[in-house]
C-alpha cells in the first residue's frame, strides 16, 4: 500500500501513462509503488483510424491487428509532427483503448479514479498544450494529471551507479515524426538547448514510397506496405565512403556500358497479393526475374510482383546523416548533437557525453548506431569520454521511464494537478504550472 | 532556339536543354586530400556556383519536402466510426471540432511571437525564437569537413597539450575536466523557456563544409548532368529521357 500523502488532496493510486506518438501510442496502467515495471507493462497501439476501400471497414487503433488487407489502406492520424492536433480522432482512440468495453485487459480505467501522465514532444505550441489540458480535465475528467516532455523522464531509469534521477542524460529520440536531441539535467529538460531534425521515420517511408513509385510501380497509396519494406531492407552505410561504394554497386551503368547489379546488395521484394499473403519478403535480386517482369524473357514459375531495391536501401536512411541530400537545410544527426552540446556549459557537456541514450524506431535500422557513434566520435574532442547506448527496447523506453517516474508516489504527487485545482484555477494557470513558471 | 547554359567548369558535350556539370558527387576522401573545389570557388568569386539554386527551384524543393513530411492527406476524410461521447463543456466542444492541420497551429505560433516581439517586453519570459547567444556554433569542435570515420584510422588529433598524457587515459580525461559548473548559469539554463517549434530546428551545415551531394533524379546514382528546365540532376542520357517523361517540372 502506498503511504498516505501529507498533502491535503489525495490522488488515486493508479496512473495511466501514455506516450502518445504519431505512429503508435505506448500506454499502460501503473499502480502506485510498483517495483517490477518492465517493457511488458507497455502496450503499443497504432495511433490512427484506418479505412480500407477494399473491405469498406474502418479500423480504430488496435483493431488494425484484425486487418488482413493493407492494400490502399488510408490513415487518419490525430498527431502531426508529434503534437496532438485532432482531438476528435484522439478522443475516439483513447475512449476505444482505455475506457470503452473495447479496451484491452490491463488498460481499461475510469478516468475519475485514475491519474494521467501524458508525455509530449518538446517545443509544443502553447495553444495545443492548452487544448490538451482542457480536454483531459473537462472531457475525460481525469482525477489528476501531469504533462511533460517524455524524453526527460528517461532520467528515471535506474542508472548503473548513482541515484535517481540520473544527473546528466543526453537523449536522442529518432522516431516517426522527427528526431529530437534533449539534454536532461537531474530529470529536468534543458529546454533552450533542445534541437530537432526534420527527418524522422515518416519522412523516410514517404521518400521510399516516392522513389518506388517513380522507378517501378505507383505505390502512392501503399503507405503501410512501404513502411514494412523500409523496416525489412533499409541499412545505414557505415561511412560516406561506403555510401559511395554501395552507390556504384547498385548502378545500372550507362547505355552501351550496362553493369550487372550486385545481388549481394540489390534485393527483390516479393510484394504481398493480400490473397495468399498478407506480408511480403525480400530475397537477393534475380536478373532473370526482372527480365521476365519486363517481358524480355518468358514467364516461368509462380506469378509474383517484385519490387527491386538497390540504392533505396541505404540512400533513404542516409537522410538522417545528410538531410541536404534532398535539399533539407539541416546538418545531419551527429552535427546536430554537437550543436546541442555547444549550447551547454563545458561541465554539462562532459556529463552529457558520458551518458548518451538513443531511443526511437529509426535506431533499429541496421548500421544506424555504428554510423552515429563513429561520426560523433570524430566530432567530439578526443580526450572526452563518449558513452552511447541504444535502449534495449528503443520504442518503449520512454514509456518505461515515464512509468517508473509515475510509480514513485512521492515523486508523482509533487507534480500532479488535481481536477479540483484545475476547476478552481483554470487552464492558463495550469499551462504556466506545467511550464515551471509558477512554482 | 534551345536555351543552353554552359556552367563554369563544364565538360564539352552539351545537349539542348542540358549541360554537363562537374560531378560534385561528393566523395569526402577526395575533398580531404585535394580541396580543389574550395580554391576554385575562391578564385572565381563572381561566377554563379553550380550549387546555387534559383528561387523557383528552392520553392519546388520546399514543396517536395513538405509533401514528404506530411502526416495526413487533406483530400481524405475518414469519419469516426461508432458512437463516441458527446462534448461535456463549451471548451471541449470547440477543441473537438477543430479540423486544422499542424501547419496552421505553427503559423499561429510564429505570428503571435512576431507580435510579442514588436511590443517591448517587461519580462523575458516569452519564448525567444532563437537563443540569445548562439555559443560556439562554428567552434573548432565542428570541423569544417565532416567526419570520415573509416578514414580516421589515427584517432582525431588531441590538442597537443594532452599528448604527453596519452598513455594514461584516466589521467588524460581527468586533466581535461572542465571548470566546475556555475550554479547561476545552470539555474538560468534550467529556467529558460523552450524555443518556438520553428526555432528548434538545427542549423544548416557549416558553410565551410563539403558541397551538397547531387543525385540522379531518376535512378539515384550521382547526378552529373543538370536539367536546365527544372534544375534536377540526372546520371546520363537514359535517365534524362526518363526524367523528362516523368518528373521534369513536377515540383515547379
Ligand atoms: Zn540515373
Ligand atoms: Zn527537368
XYZ file of C-alpha atoms and ligand atoms in Angstrom:
693
model
C 0.000 0.000 0.000
C 1.260 3.426 -0.888
C 1.982 5.679 2.065
C -0.711 8.291 2.535
C 0.421 11.681 1.442
C 0.711 14.504 3.887
C -0.756 16.706 1.171
C -4.360 17.633 1.824
C -5.528 16.388 -1.538
C -5.206 12.708 -2.196
C -4.799 11.267 -5.645
C -5.780 7.826 -6.955
C -3.261 5.040 -6.614
C -3.113 4.171 -10.300
C -1.754 6.246 -13.166
C -2.464 5.807 -16.841
C 0.860 6.526 -18.546
C 0.591 7.471 -22.232
C 3.470 8.188 -24.570
C 1.266 9.495 -27.351
C 3.287 9.102 -30.548
C 2.095 9.965 -34.041
C 2.570 6.393 -35.269
C 1.932 4.345 -32.151
C 0.830 5.274 -28.706
C 2.537 3.479 -25.865
C 0.337 3.025 -22.821
C -0.121 1.145 -19.578
C -1.736 1.461 -16.161
C 0.881 1.859 -13.463
C -0.004 1.076 -9.837
C 1.483 3.312 -7.188
C 4.726 1.931 -5.716
C 5.027 -0.758 -8.398
C 8.568 -2.061 -8.146
C 8.833 -4.546 -11.002
C 7.936 -2.463 -14.038
C 9.235 -3.629 -17.416
C 8.608 -3.199 -21.132
C 5.941 -5.912 -20.732
C 3.751 -3.415 -18.889
C 3.566 -1.308 -22.042
C 1.023 -1.813 -24.807
C 1.871 -0.495 -28.244
C -1.213 0.689 -30.110
C -1.415 2.170 -33.616
C -2.442 5.801 -33.107
C -4.682 6.030 -36.136
C -8.051 5.367 -37.631
C -7.641 3.416 -40.849
C -10.120 2.970 -43.651
C -9.929 0.243 -46.241
C -11.517 0.924 -49.595
C -11.439 -2.813 -50.284
C -13.347 -4.303 -47.354
C -15.061 -0.966 -46.583
C -14.120 -1.340 -42.938
C -12.858 1.322 -40.600
C -10.300 0.189 -38.054
C -9.807 2.110 -34.834
C -6.294 1.864 -33.379
C -5.719 -1.678 -32.018
C -8.379 -3.065 -34.356
C -5.769 -2.775 -37.085
C -4.474 -6.126 -35.847
C -7.585 -7.693 -37.468
C -6.795 -6.200 -40.850
C -5.775 -8.737 -43.479
C -5.582 -6.465 -46.485
C -3.383 -3.423 -46.201
C -3.802 -2.508 -49.861
C -4.720 1.145 -50.356
C -5.361 1.490 -46.647
C -5.919 5.149 -45.765
C -4.933 6.559 -42.386
C -6.203 9.370 -40.231
C -3.695 10.337 -37.571
C -4.588 12.670 -34.680
C -0.932 13.572 -34.128
C 1.004 15.684 -36.629
C 4.702 16.479 -36.213
C 4.448 14.811 -32.821
C 1.669 17.038 -31.422
C -1.994 16.160 -30.871
C -3.886 18.371 -33.290
C -7.093 16.454 -33.865
C -8.971 15.754 -30.656
C -11.979 14.299 -32.430
C -9.842 11.373 -33.566
C -7.586 11.232 -30.495
C -10.589 11.154 -28.207
C -12.167 8.332 -30.181
C -8.929 6.341 -29.970
C -8.426 6.932 -26.233
C -12.034 6.005 -25.495
C -11.701 2.879 -27.606
C -8.449 1.787 -25.986
C -8.848 2.885 -22.377
C -12.481 3.453 -21.454
C -14.981 1.522 -23.542
C -15.723 -2.192 -23.428
C -13.305 -2.497 -26.365
C -10.401 -1.533 -24.066
C -7.683 -4.150 -23.685
C -7.014 -6.070 -20.489
C -4.931 -4.010 -18.105
C -5.706 -0.760 -19.885
C -9.345 -0.126 -19.080
C -9.879 2.505 -16.437
C -12.309 5.063 -15.125
C -10.600 8.449 -15.524
C -12.382 9.758 -12.419
C -10.403 7.205 -10.433
C -7.127 7.477 -12.350
C -4.209 9.879 -12.749
C -2.969 10.640 -16.237
C 0.706 11.074 -17.078
C 0.859 12.233 -20.676
C 4.163 12.798 -22.448
C 4.653 15.271 -25.252
C 7.341 16.221 -27.745
C 9.489 19.265 -26.920
C 8.617 22.714 -28.338
C 4.877 22.099 -28.440
C 2.928 25.264 -29.307
C 1.213 26.623 -26.184
C -2.224 26.699 -27.788
C -2.038 22.956 -28.410
C -0.928 22.339 -24.830
C -3.888 24.340 -23.607
C -6.312 22.372 -25.772
C -4.845 19.172 -24.434
C -5.149 20.206 -20.781
C -8.744 21.333 -21.244
C -9.754 18.058 -22.902
C -8.034 15.971 -20.221
C -9.940 17.643 -17.379
C -13.151 18.847 -18.998
C -13.897 15.953 -21.338
C -12.169 12.929 -19.801
C -12.318 14.233 -16.213
C -9.155 12.522 -15.021
C -8.739 12.785 -11.253
C -5.243 14.261 -11.566
C -2.842 14.917 -14.403
C 0.711 15.750 -15.360
C 2.003 16.578 -18.829
C 5.691 16.893 -19.670
C 8.280 16.172 -22.350
C 8.658 12.388 -22.477
C 12.363 12.379 -23.242
C 13.220 13.893 -19.845
C 11.600 11.008 -17.966
C 14.277 8.661 -19.285
C 16.333 10.035 -16.397
C 14.211 7.816 -14.130
C 15.636 4.550 -15.410
C 17.887 3.063 -12.736
C 21.461 4.084 -13.559
C 24.354 1.627 -13.281
C 25.641 3.753 -10.434
C 24.427 6.810 -8.611
C 20.941 7.845 -7.602
C 17.751 8.857 -9.377
C 17.147 10.888 -11.384
C 20.286 10.456 -13.448
C 22.336 13.644 -13.201
C 23.227 14.150 -16.864
C 21.454 12.479 -19.757
C 21.604 13.303 -23.436
C 18.577 11.698 -25.014
C 18.406 11.275 -28.781
C 14.931 10.334 -29.933
C 14.749 9.440 -33.612
C 11.200 8.370 -34.180
C 8.312 8.657 -36.597
C 7.655 12.403 -36.542
C 11.203 13.717 -36.396
C 14.462 13.439 -34.497
C 14.931 15.395 -31.290
C 18.006 15.849 -29.114
C 17.276 16.572 -25.478
C 19.804 17.374 -22.763
C 18.384 16.470 -19.354
C 19.843 17.590 -16.017
C 18.574 15.907 -12.829
C 15.431 14.875 -14.670
C 14.811 18.394 -15.960
C 14.885 19.134 -19.652
C 17.224 21.976 -20.608
C 14.627 23.486 -22.908
C 16.578 26.191 -24.758
C 19.249 23.684 -25.838
C 16.817 21.185 -27.389
C 17.111 20.815 -31.175
C 15.240 18.823 -33.783
C 15.899 17.428 -37.221
C 13.075 17.311 -39.725
C 13.973 13.762 -40.689
C 12.033 11.003 -38.947
C 10.586 7.613 -39.849
C 7.599 9.149 -41.600
C 9.750 11.142 -43.986
C 11.885 8.080 -44.727
C 8.825 5.958 -45.533
C 7.353 8.676 -47.715
C 10.669 9.085 -49.514
C 10.882 5.358 -50.217
C 7.289 5.491 -51.431
C 8.125 8.343 -53.760
C 11.212 6.604 -55.160
C 9.494 3.254 -55.654
C 6.556 4.898 -57.349
C 8.836 6.792 -59.686
C 11.062 3.863 -60.519
C 8.702 0.874 -60.503
C 5.023 0.850 -59.560
C 2.607 3.502 -58.439
C 2.643 2.865 -54.719
C 1.489 6.250 -53.514
C -1.474 4.707 -51.693
C 0.601 1.947 -50.137
C 1.989 3.659 -47.050
C 1.598 0.583 -44.889
C 3.452 -1.658 -47.313
C 6.280 0.794 -47.907
C 6.789 1.158 -44.188
C 7.041 -2.608 -43.921
C 9.541 -2.712 -46.796
C 11.586 0.080 -45.261
C 11.827 -1.789 -41.983
C 12.800 -5.005 -43.764
C 15.518 -3.793 -46.145
C 16.995 -0.473 -45.001
C 20.527 -0.095 -43.757
C 22.757 2.827 -42.936
C 26.089 2.810 -44.763
C 28.977 2.702 -42.262
C 30.533 5.875 -43.705
C 30.368 8.299 -46.619
C 32.988 6.221 -48.438
C 30.928 3.068 -48.040
C 27.946 5.006 -49.275
C 29.821 5.923 -52.467
C 30.923 2.329 -52.993
C 27.435 0.986 -52.485
C 26.110 3.555 -54.939
C 28.471 2.121 -57.584
C 27.461 -1.438 -56.788
C 23.800 -0.626 -57.333
C 24.166 1.400 -60.536
C 22.799 0.054 -63.780
C 25.590 1.696 -65.792
C 25.041 3.779 -68.901
C 23.773 2.954 -72.370
C 26.352 0.793 -74.105
C 28.064 0.092 -70.797
C 25.488 -1.807 -68.786
C 26.528 -3.201 -65.471
C 25.265 -6.282 -63.740
C 23.596 -5.287 -60.486
C 25.409 -6.635 -57.460
C 22.957 -9.116 -55.981
C 24.815 -9.129 -52.700
C 23.232 -5.721 -52.154
C 20.313 -5.438 -54.595
C 17.181 -7.194 -53.336
C 13.881 -8.191 -54.848
C 10.991 -7.598 -52.510
C 8.159 -10.024 -53.224
C 5.041 -7.930 -52.770
C 2.080 -9.407 -50.896
C -1.015 -10.024 -53.016
C -3.318 -9.798 -49.947
C -4.955 -13.053 -51.063
C -2.349 -15.720 -50.440
C -0.053 -13.491 -48.434
C -0.523 -10.574 -46.046
C 3.173 -9.738 -45.804
C 5.943 -9.620 -48.370
C 9.563 -10.622 -48.027
C 12.950 -9.800 -49.532
C 15.395 -12.077 -51.319
C 18.585 -11.494 -53.377
C 17.997 -9.887 -56.759
C 17.468 -12.290 -59.653
C 18.177 -10.632 -63.029
C 16.203 -13.318 -64.891
C 13.119 -12.474 -62.878
C 13.360 -8.807 -63.712
C 13.767 -9.603 -67.423
C 10.591 -11.675 -67.187
C 8.865 -8.803 -65.443
C 9.725 -6.509 -68.322
C 8.577 -9.069 -70.855
C 12.094 -9.685 -72.176
C 12.007 -13.326 -71.194
C 9.083 -15.770 -70.992
C 7.444 -16.088 -67.609
C 8.348 -19.095 -65.543
C 7.293 -20.165 -62.081
C 4.566 -18.614 -59.957
C 3.326 -15.150 -60.847
C 4.710 -12.639 -58.432
C 5.162 -8.905 -58.249
C 8.707 -7.905 -57.453
C 9.983 -4.563 -56.261
C 13.734 -4.337 -56.898
C 15.558 -2.397 -54.198
C 19.048 -1.101 -54.839
C 20.325 2.258 -53.647
C 16.946 2.862 -51.989
C 18.088 0.512 -49.244
C 20.755 2.911 -47.957
C 20.028 6.254 -49.670
C 16.739 6.578 -47.764
C 18.053 6.274 -44.178
C 21.116 8.274 -45.250
C 18.870 11.335 -44.879
C 19.321 11.097 -41.112
C 23.024 11.801 -41.643
C 22.801 14.008 -44.740
C 19.452 15.804 -44.885
C 20.894 18.025 -47.629
C 20.764 15.009 -49.989
C 17.164 16.009 -50.723
C 17.594 19.700 -50.015
C 16.678 19.896 -46.331
C 18.813 22.735 -44.969
C 19.857 20.987 -41.794
C 23.046 19.450 -40.551
C 22.951 15.665 -40.067
C 22.332 13.972 -36.743
C 25.957 13.901 -35.479
C 26.384 17.619 -36.221
C 23.020 18.294 -34.593
C 24.159 16.568 -31.417
C 27.226 18.825 -31.378
C 25.024 21.881 -31.852
C 23.050 20.892 -28.757
C 26.179 20.236 -26.708
C 27.717 23.517 -27.749
C 24.733 25.304 -26.234
C 25.691 23.931 -22.803
C 28.364 24.887 -20.282
C 31.513 22.796 -20.634
C 30.943 20.788 -17.448
C 27.491 19.697 -18.566
C 28.813 18.812 -21.996
C 31.239 16.351 -20.452
C 28.492 14.823 -18.314
C 26.095 14.524 -21.246
C 28.648 12.835 -23.485
C 29.244 10.219 -20.826
C 25.562 9.237 -20.858
C 24.029 9.359 -24.338
C 20.913 7.215 -24.732
C 19.333 6.691 -28.129
C 15.659 5.770 -28.497
C 13.060 5.647 -31.269
C 12.209 3.288 -34.103
C 14.876 4.563 -36.523
C 17.583 3.225 -34.225
C 16.539 -0.257 -35.367
C 17.780 0.387 -38.909
C 20.818 -1.824 -39.423
C 24.066 0.117 -39.088
C 22.438 3.203 -37.574
C 24.160 3.071 -34.204
C 27.591 2.279 -35.660
C 27.474 5.222 -38.042
C 26.200 7.613 -35.388
C 28.818 6.553 -32.892
C 31.679 6.698 -35.424
C 30.729 10.151 -36.700
C 30.061 11.521 -33.250
C 33.365 10.120 -32.006
C 35.177 12.031 -34.722
C 33.425 15.291 -33.793
C 33.884 15.048 -30.036
C 37.267 16.197 -28.706
C 39.402 13.071 -28.414
C 40.037 13.499 -24.698
C 36.310 13.400 -23.870
C 34.623 10.205 -22.870
C 31.768 9.254 -25.175
C 29.410 6.637 -23.847
C 26.432 5.964 -26.065
C 23.863 3.173 -25.898
C 20.688 2.233 -27.655
C 17.864 1.425 -25.253
C 17.041 -2.292 -25.093
C 13.595 -1.540 -26.459
C 14.036 1.830 -28.159
C 10.316 2.185 -28.869
C 9.003 1.508 -25.355
C 11.904 3.010 -23.418
C 10.439 6.482 -22.926
C 7.182 4.936 -21.761
C 9.044 2.818 -19.222
C 10.940 5.860 -17.940
C 7.616 7.651 -17.541
C 6.095 4.595 -15.828
C 8.980 4.425 -13.362
C 8.508 8.114 -12.634
C 4.771 7.592 -12.116
C 5.239 4.583 -9.854
C 7.010 6.615 -7.164
C 4.180 8.027 -5.034
C 6.144 10.907 -3.537
C 7.604 11.925 -6.915
C 4.418 11.876 -8.956
C 2.385 13.558 -6.200
C 4.702 16.560 -6.393
C 3.749 17.265 -9.976
C 0.170 16.040 -10.350
C -2.548 18.649 -10.584
C -5.998 17.553 -9.427
C -9.229 18.244 -11.218
C -10.373 20.358 -8.252
C -7.309 22.584 -8.620
C -7.944 22.885 -12.345
C -11.611 23.729 -11.830
C -10.586 26.434 -9.393
C -7.654 27.980 -11.287
C -8.177 27.209 -14.972
C -6.093 26.189 -17.952
C -3.915 29.303 -18.244
C -2.660 28.740 -14.709
C -2.155 25.048 -15.469
C -0.152 25.785 -18.600
C 2.171 28.018 -16.569
C 2.483 25.458 -13.816
C 3.488 22.671 -16.191
C 5.956 25.048 -17.845
C 7.545 25.602 -14.429
C 6.546 29.269 -14.352
C 4.529 29.328 -11.129
C 6.270 27.194 -8.589
C 16.497 28.170 -80.077
C 17.162 25.916 -77.121
C 18.297 27.660 -74.027
C 21.707 26.288 -73.219
C 23.591 27.393 -70.208
C 27.202 26.403 -70.017
C 28.137 26.165 -66.407
C 31.609 27.010 -65.237
C 33.986 24.089 -65.500
C 31.545 22.145 -67.623
C 32.874 19.479 -69.922
C 32.379 19.564 -73.660
C 29.265 17.631 -74.511
C 26.211 19.837 -74.447
C 22.723 18.729 -75.369
C 19.758 21.043 -75.920
C 18.404 21.948 -72.544
C 21.206 20.037 -70.908
C 24.718 20.532 -69.968
C 27.331 18.542 -68.242
C 28.369 19.993 -64.969
C 31.271 18.929 -62.898
C 30.485 15.877 -60.873
C 30.456 17.205 -57.372
C 29.142 13.794 -56.396
C 30.572 14.295 -53.043
C 33.354 11.985 -52.054
C 34.782 13.089 -48.731
C 38.019 11.239 -49.270
C 38.708 13.374 -52.330
C 37.714 16.546 -50.561
C 40.023 15.813 -47.707
C 43.048 15.119 -49.871
C 42.518 17.668 -52.550
C 40.342 20.600 -51.627
C 40.323 21.986 -55.152
C 36.653 22.929 -55.022
C 37.307 25.490 -52.358
C 40.196 27.038 -54.224
C 38.217 27.201 -57.390
C 35.319 28.865 -55.636
C 37.676 31.386 -54.162
C 39.339 32.047 -57.497
C 36.059 32.731 -59.261
C 34.030 34.653 -56.735
C 31.789 36.215 -59.348
C 30.792 33.126 -61.216
C 27.478 31.591 -60.298
C 28.159 28.447 -58.322
C 26.797 25.284 -59.789
C 25.212 24.512 -56.446
C 23.212 27.688 -56.358
C 19.512 27.285 -56.814
C 17.062 29.684 -58.312
C 14.220 30.784 -56.088
C 11.867 28.715 -58.235
C 13.927 25.616 -57.604
C 14.038 26.394 -53.899
C 10.266 26.674 -53.775
C 9.996 23.397 -55.636
C 12.270 21.665 -53.162
C 10.398 23.122 -50.205
C 7.118 21.843 -51.620
C 8.507 18.398 -52.151
C 9.868 18.235 -48.604
C 6.558 19.431 -47.199
C 4.897 16.648 -49.169
C 7.339 14.053 -47.831
C 6.794 15.327 -44.308
C 3.009 15.347 -44.379
C 1.139 13.364 -41.732
C -2.393 13.344 -43.113
C -3.774 13.582 -46.605
C -6.061 16.633 -46.592
C -8.034 15.202 -49.506
C -9.022 12.250 -47.397
C -11.676 12.298 -44.753
C -12.197 9.244 -42.608
C -15.198 9.631 -40.320
C -15.067 8.358 -36.752
C -16.965 5.060 -36.661
C -19.458 4.090 -33.971
C -20.569 6.174 -31.047
C -18.299 8.453 -29.094
C -19.036 10.530 -26.042
C -20.534 13.970 -26.594
C -18.506 17.051 -25.642
C -19.041 17.892 -21.990
C -18.141 21.597 -21.978
C -18.027 24.503 -24.403
C -14.238 24.314 -24.409
C -14.286 20.623 -25.192
C -16.801 21.109 -27.988
C -14.716 23.813 -29.623
C -11.491 21.828 -29.363
C -13.003 18.595 -30.646
C -14.378 20.428 -33.657
C -11.022 21.791 -34.813
C -10.037 20.257 -38.131
C -6.894 22.313 -38.558
C -3.564 20.877 -39.618
C -0.347 21.326 -37.661
C 0.782 23.899 -40.205
C -1.975 26.263 -39.076
C -1.042 25.970 -35.403
C 2.612 26.565 -36.161
C 1.824 29.570 -38.337
C -0.243 30.940 -35.444
C 2.650 30.424 -33.055
C 5.036 32.339 -35.294
C 2.521 35.132 -35.842
C 1.997 35.513 -32.102
C 5.722 35.563 -31.455
C 6.169 38.248 -34.073
C 3.511 40.337 -32.342
C 5.031 39.850 -28.914
C 8.429 40.853 -30.195
C 7.078 44.115 -31.574
C 5.764 45.133 -28.180
C 8.605 45.835 -25.711
C 8.524 43.041 -23.175
C 8.919 43.826 -19.493
C 9.576 40.177 -18.725
C 11.978 37.915 -20.518
C 9.565 35.052 -20.115
C 8.175 34.857 -23.634
C 9.683 32.175 -25.803
C 12.639 33.542 -27.721
C 12.680 32.467 -31.318
C 16.390 31.727 -31.017
C 18.623 31.588 -28.023
C 20.073 34.962 -27.164
C 23.586 33.813 -27.802
C 24.440 31.049 -30.189
C 27.568 29.976 -28.424
C 30.320 28.287 -30.325
C 28.209 27.065 -33.199
C 31.167 27.222 -35.551
C 33.768 26.468 -32.961
C 36.747 24.268 -33.579
C 34.748 21.291 -32.397
C 32.714 21.498 -35.549
C 35.367 20.509 -38.030
C 34.784 22.219 -41.375
C 34.905 18.869 -43.147
C 32.515 16.293 -41.757
C 33.891 13.183 -40.239
C 35.097 10.391 -42.378
C 35.164 7.766 -39.696
C 36.605 4.831 -41.583
C 39.332 7.088 -42.876
C 40.231 8.367 -39.476
C 42.351 5.392 -38.555
C 44.610 7.544 -36.475
C 42.333 9.000 -33.837
C 41.482 12.659 -34.347
C 44.467 14.599 -33.074
C 44.074 15.634 -29.493
C 45.166 19.107 -28.509
C 48.926 18.963 -28.177
C 48.831 19.843 -24.517
C 47.256 16.469 -23.836
C 49.658 14.472 -25.923
C 52.057 13.728 -23.104
C 49.236 12.254 -21.060
C 48.026 9.938 -23.745
C 49.390 6.758 -22.245
C 47.265 7.303 -19.172
C 43.697 7.726 -20.404
C 42.225 8.229 -16.953
C 44.656 10.969 -16.199
C 44.057 12.494 -19.600
C 40.320 12.657 -19.013
C 40.882 13.982 -15.549
C 43.235 16.658 -16.748
C 40.704 17.823 -19.283
C 37.971 18.222 -16.709
C 36.209 21.489 -17.399
C 35.786 24.130 -14.737
C 33.050 23.298 -12.205
C 29.619 24.367 -13.199
C 28.482 27.843 -12.345
C 25.239 27.492 -10.376
C 23.771 30.774 -11.588
C 24.441 29.829 -15.190
C 22.851 26.429 -14.637
C 19.773 27.891 -12.967
C 19.304 30.335 -15.826
C 19.560 27.499 -18.324
C 17.097 25.289 -16.457
C 14.501 28.009 -16.037
C 14.704 29.355 -19.594
C 11.669 28.877 -21.816
C 11.581 26.442 -24.702
C 12.180 27.764 -28.198
C 9.301 28.011 -30.598
C 8.844 24.952 -32.792
C 10.269 26.722 -35.835
C 13.330 27.909 -33.934
C 14.066 24.470 -32.555
C 15.365 23.111 -35.858
C 19.090 22.551 -36.176
C 21.216 24.907 -38.229
C 22.253 24.191 -41.814
C 25.649 22.554 -42.308
C 28.575 24.933 -41.735
C 29.410 26.990 -44.806
C 32.992 25.772 -44.987
C 31.862 22.162 -45.246
C 31.654 19.933 -48.276
C 29.234 20.929 -51.036
C 25.855 19.188 -51.079
C 25.790 15.916 -52.958
C 23.657 15.662 -56.074
C 21.847 12.550 -57.172
C 20.152 11.402 -60.318
C 16.508 12.344 -60.031
C 15.564 9.139 -61.777
C 17.799 6.317 -60.545
C 19.533 7.778 -57.501
C 23.104 7.474 -58.817
C 25.337 10.572 -58.816
C 23.653 13.388 -60.702
C 26.270 14.550 -63.169
C 24.004 16.327 -65.610
C 21.724 19.199 -64.789
C 18.335 19.758 -66.360
C 18.080 23.382 -67.339
C 14.307 23.335 -67.288
C 13.940 22.392 -63.657
C 17.394 22.139 -62.153
C 17.149 18.450 -61.306
C 20.175 16.233 -61.872
C 20.422 13.005 -63.813
C 23.229 10.496 -64.323
C 23.136 10.107 -68.091
C 21.111 10.247 -71.272
C 18.937 7.284 -70.409
C 17.784 8.803 -67.150
C 17.478 12.208 -68.814
C 14.764 10.780 -71.065
C 13.033 9.149 -68.116
C 13.232 12.385 -66.132
C 11.688 14.398 -68.957
C 8.890 11.872 -69.287
C 8.085 11.831 -65.587
C 9.176 14.393 -63.091
C 10.605 17.316 -65.003
C 8.979 20.454 -63.601
C 6.750 18.357 -61.362
C 7.540 20.362 -58.279
C 7.989 23.702 -60.002
Zn 20.190 7.893 -63.369
Zn 13.856 18.710 -65.558
